[in-house]
PDB file of C-alpha atoms in Angstrom:
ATOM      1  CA  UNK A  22     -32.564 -17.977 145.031  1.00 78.00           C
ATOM      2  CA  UNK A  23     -29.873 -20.069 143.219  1.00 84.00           C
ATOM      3  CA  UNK A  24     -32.536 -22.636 141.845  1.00 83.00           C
ATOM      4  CA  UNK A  25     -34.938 -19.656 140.968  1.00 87.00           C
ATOM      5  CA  UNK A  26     -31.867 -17.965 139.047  1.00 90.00           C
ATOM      6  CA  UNK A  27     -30.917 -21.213 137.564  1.00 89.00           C
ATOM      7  CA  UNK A  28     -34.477 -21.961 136.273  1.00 87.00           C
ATOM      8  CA  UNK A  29     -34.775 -18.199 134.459  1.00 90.00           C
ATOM      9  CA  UNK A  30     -31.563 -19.244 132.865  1.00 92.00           C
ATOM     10  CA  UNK A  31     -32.677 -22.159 131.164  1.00 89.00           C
ATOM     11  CA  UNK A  32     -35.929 -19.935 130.063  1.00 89.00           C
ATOM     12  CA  UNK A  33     -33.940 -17.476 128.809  1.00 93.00           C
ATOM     13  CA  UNK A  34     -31.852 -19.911 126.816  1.00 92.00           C
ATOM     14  CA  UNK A  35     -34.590 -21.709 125.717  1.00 87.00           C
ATOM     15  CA  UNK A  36     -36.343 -18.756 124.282  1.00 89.00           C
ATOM     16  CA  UNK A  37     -33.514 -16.172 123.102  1.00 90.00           C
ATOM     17  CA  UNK A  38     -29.907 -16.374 121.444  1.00 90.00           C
ATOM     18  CA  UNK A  39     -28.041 -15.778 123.734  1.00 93.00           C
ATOM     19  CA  UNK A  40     -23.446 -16.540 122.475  1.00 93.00           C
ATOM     20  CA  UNK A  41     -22.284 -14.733 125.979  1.00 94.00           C
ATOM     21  CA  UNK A  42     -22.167 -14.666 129.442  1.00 94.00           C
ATOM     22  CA  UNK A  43     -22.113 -11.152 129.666  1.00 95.00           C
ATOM     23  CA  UNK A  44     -25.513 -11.044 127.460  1.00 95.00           C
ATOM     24  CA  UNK A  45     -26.455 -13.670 129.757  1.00 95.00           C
ATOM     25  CA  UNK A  46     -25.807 -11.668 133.102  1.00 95.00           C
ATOM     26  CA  UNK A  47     -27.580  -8.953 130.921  1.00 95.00           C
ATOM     27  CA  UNK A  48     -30.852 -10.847 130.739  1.00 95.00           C
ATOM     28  CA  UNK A  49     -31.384 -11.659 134.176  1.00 94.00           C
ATOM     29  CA  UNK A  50     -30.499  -8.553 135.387  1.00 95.00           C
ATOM     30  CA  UNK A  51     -33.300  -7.228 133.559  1.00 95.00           C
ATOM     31  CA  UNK A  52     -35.529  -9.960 134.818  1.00 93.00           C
ATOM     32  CA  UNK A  53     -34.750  -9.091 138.336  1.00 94.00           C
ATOM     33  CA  UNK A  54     -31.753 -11.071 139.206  1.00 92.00           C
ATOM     34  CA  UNK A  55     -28.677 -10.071 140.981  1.00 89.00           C
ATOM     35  CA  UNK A  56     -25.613 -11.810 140.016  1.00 88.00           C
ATOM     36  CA  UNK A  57     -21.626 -11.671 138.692  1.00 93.00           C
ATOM     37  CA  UNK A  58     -20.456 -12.630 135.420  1.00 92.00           C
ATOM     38  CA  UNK A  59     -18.767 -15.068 137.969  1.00 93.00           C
ATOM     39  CA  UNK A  60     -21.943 -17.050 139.386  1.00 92.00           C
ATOM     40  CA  UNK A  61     -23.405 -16.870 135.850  1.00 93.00           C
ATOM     41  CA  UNK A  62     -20.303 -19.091 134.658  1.00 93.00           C
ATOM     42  CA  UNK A  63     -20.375 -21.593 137.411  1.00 91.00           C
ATOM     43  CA  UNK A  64     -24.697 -21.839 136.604  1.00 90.00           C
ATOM     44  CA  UNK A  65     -23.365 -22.713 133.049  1.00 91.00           C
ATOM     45  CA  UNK A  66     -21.569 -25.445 134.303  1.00 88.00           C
ATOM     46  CA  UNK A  67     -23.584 -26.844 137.359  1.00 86.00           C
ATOM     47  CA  UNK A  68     -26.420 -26.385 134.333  1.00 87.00           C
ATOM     48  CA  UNK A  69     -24.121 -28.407 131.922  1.00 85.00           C
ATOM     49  CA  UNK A  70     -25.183 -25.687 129.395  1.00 90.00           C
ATOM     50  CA  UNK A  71     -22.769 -25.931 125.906  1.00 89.00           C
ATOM     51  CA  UNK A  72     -22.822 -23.903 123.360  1.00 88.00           C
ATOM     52  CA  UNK A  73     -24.056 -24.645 119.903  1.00 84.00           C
ATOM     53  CA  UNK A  74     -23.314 -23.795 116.313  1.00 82.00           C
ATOM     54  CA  UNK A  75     -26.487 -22.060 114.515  1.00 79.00           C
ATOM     55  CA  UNK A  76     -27.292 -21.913 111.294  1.00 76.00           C
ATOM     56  CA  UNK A  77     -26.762 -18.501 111.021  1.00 79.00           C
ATOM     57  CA  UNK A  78     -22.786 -19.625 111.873  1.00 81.00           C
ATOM     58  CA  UNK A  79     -22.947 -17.989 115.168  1.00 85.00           C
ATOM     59  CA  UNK A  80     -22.588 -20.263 118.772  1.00 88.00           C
ATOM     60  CA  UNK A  81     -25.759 -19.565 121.314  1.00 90.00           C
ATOM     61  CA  UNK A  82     -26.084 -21.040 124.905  1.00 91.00           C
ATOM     62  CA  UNK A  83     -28.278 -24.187 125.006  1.00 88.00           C
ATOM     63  CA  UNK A  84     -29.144 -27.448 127.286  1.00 82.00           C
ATOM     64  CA  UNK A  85     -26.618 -30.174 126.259  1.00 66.00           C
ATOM     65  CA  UNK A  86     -28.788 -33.021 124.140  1.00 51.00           C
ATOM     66  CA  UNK A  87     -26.712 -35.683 125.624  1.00 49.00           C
ATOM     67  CA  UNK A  88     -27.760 -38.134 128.057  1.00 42.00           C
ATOM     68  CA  UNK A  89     -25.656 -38.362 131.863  1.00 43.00           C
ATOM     69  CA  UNK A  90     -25.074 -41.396 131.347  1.00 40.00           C
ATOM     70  CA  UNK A  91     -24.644 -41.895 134.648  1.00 44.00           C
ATOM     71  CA  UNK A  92     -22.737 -38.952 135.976  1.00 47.00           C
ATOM     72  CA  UNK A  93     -23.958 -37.067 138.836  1.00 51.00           C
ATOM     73  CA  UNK A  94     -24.545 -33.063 138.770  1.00 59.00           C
ATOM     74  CA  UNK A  95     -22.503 -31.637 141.594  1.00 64.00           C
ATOM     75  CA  UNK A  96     -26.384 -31.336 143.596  1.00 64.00           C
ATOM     76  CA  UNK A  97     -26.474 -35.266 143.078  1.00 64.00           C
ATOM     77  CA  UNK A  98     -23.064 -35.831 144.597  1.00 66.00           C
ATOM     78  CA  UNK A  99     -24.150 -33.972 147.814  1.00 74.00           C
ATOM     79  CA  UNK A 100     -27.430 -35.150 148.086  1.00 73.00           C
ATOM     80  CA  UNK A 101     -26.056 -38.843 147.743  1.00 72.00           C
ATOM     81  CA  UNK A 102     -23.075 -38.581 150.156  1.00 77.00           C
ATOM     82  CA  UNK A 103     -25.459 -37.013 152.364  1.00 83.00           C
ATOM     83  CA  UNK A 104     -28.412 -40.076 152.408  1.00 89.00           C
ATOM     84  CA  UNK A 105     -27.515 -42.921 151.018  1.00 92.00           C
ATOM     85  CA  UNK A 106     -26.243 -45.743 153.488  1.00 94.00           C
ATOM     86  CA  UNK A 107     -26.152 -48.849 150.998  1.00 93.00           C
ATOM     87  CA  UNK A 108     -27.690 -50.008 147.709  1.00 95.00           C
ATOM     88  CA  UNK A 109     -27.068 -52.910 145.470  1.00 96.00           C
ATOM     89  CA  UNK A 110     -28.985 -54.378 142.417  1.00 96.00           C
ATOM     90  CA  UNK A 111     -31.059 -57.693 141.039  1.00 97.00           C
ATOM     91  CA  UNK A 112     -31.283 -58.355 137.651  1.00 96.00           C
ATOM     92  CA  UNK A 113     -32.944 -54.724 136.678  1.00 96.00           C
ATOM     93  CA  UNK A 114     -33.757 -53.380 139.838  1.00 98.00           C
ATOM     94  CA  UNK A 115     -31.961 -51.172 142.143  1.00 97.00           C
ATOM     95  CA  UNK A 116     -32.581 -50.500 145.789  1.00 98.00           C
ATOM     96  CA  UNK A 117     -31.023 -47.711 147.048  1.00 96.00           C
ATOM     97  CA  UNK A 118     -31.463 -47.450 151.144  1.00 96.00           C
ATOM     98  CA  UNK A 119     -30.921 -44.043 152.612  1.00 94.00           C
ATOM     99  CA  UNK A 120     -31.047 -42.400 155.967  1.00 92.00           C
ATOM    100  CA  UNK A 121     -34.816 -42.341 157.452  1.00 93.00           C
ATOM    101  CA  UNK A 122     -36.624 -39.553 156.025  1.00 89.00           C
ATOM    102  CA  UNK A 123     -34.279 -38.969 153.031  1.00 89.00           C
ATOM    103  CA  UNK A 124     -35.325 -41.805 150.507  1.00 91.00           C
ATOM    104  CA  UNK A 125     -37.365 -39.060 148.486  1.00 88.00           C
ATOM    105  CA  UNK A 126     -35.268 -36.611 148.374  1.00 83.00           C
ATOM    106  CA  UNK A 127     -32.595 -39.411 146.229  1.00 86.00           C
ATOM    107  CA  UNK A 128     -35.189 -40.596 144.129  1.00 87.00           C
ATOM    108  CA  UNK A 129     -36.070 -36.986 143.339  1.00 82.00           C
ATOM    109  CA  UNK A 130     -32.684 -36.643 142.448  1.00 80.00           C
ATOM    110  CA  UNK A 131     -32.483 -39.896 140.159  1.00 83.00           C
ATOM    111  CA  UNK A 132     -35.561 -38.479 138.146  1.00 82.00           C
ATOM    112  CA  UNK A 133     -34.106 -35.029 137.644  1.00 76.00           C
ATOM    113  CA  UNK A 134     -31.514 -36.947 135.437  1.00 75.00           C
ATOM    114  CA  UNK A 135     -33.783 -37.592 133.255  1.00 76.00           C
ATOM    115  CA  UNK A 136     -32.232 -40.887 132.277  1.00 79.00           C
ATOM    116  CA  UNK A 137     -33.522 -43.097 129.367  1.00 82.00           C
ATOM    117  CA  UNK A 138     -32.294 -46.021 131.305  1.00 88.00           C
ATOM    118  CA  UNK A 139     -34.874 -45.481 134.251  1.00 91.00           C
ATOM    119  CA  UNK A 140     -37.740 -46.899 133.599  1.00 93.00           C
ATOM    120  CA  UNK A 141     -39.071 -45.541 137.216  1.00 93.00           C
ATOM    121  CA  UNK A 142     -38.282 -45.384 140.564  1.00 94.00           C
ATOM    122  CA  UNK A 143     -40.875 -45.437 143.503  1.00 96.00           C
ATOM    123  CA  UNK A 144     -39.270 -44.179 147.542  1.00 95.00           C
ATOM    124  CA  UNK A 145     -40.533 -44.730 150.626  1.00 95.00           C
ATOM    125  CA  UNK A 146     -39.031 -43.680 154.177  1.00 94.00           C
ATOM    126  CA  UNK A 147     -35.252 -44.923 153.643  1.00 96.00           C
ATOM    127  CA  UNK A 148     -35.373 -46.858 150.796  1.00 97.00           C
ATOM    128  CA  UNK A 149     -35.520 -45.928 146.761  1.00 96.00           C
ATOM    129  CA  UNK A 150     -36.612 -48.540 144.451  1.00 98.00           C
ATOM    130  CA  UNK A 151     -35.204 -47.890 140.691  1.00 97.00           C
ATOM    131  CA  UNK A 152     -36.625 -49.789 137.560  1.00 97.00           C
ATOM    132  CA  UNK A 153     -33.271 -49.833 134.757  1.00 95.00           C
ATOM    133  CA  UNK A 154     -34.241 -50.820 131.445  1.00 92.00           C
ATOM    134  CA  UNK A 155     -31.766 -53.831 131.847  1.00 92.00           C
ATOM    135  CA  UNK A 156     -29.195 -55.826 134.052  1.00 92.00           C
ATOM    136  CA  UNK A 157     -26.162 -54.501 132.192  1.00 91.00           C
ATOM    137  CA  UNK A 158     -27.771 -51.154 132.781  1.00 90.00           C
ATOM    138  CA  UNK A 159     -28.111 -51.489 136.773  1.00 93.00           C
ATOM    139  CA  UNK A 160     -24.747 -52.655 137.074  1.00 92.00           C
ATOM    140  CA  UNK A 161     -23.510 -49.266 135.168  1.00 89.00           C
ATOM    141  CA  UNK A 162     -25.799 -47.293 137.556  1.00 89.00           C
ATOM    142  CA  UNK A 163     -24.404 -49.260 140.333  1.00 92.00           C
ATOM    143  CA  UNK A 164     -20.572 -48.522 139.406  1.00 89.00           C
ATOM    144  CA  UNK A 165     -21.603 -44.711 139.344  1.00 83.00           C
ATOM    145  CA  UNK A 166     -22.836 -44.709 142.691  1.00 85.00           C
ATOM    146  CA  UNK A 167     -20.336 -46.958 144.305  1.00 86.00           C
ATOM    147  CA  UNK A 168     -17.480 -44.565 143.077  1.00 81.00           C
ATOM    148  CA  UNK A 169     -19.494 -41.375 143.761  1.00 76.00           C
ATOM    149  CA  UNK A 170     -19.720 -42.946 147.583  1.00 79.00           C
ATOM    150  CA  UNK A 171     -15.739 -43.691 147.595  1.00 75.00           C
TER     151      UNK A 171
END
């Protein structure tokens, strides 16, 4: 339900002004949604949804245009404490070994980041291969992990 309601919150964003969380609460309401001002705040931020300046000199909700740069969503942190069980990086490539069975599920995550630096990353069983566009890059993406792991 939470991804469902998170997904109809980026659609609504994406296709309507909406400046509150109370017209935001509004909107999925009518679209079928059950919710608390409360959960709609903590979607914002698990969302990393900012508001913007219009032209019109009002703010409206809307996807923040920066990259991650390497930070993890709070769904990333959980999903790599869970799996991964060791990783380290040559030159440009990462591997990323994870608990049998679980290797997809971190790559999936990786891609949802939608990361400029990725060139790709291909899983198997219990291991995640990751193409960076360059050494200095893996090393970053390295650095993340290692202190998301601590």
């Amino acid at each position: 339900m939470k991804s469902q309601r998170q997904a109809k919150i980026l659609e609504i964003i994406s296709n309507k002004n909406v400046e509150t969380q109370e017209q935001l609460l509004a909107e999925l309401q009518d679209a079928g949604f059950r919710g608390t001002q409360a959960t709609v705040s903590r979607d914002i931020k698990e969302l990393r949804i900012v508001k913007e300046l219009t032209s019109l000199g009002t703010y409206r909700y809307t996807t923040s245009s920066s990259e991650l740069n390497g930070t993890f969503s709070a769904r990333l942190n959980t999903i790599f404490r869970e799996c991964v069980v060791n990783f380290d990086y040559a030159q440009n490539i990462i591997v990323i070994r994870t608990l049998p069975g679980l290797a997809n599920a971190a790559a999936s995550a990786i891609d949802a980041m939608n990361m400029s630096t990725v060139v790709g990353s291909l899983a198997g069983d219990d291991t995640v291969m990751i193409v960076m566009r360059d050494t200095n890059v893996a090393a970053s993406f390295c650095g993340e992990i290692r202190n998301l792991l601590k």
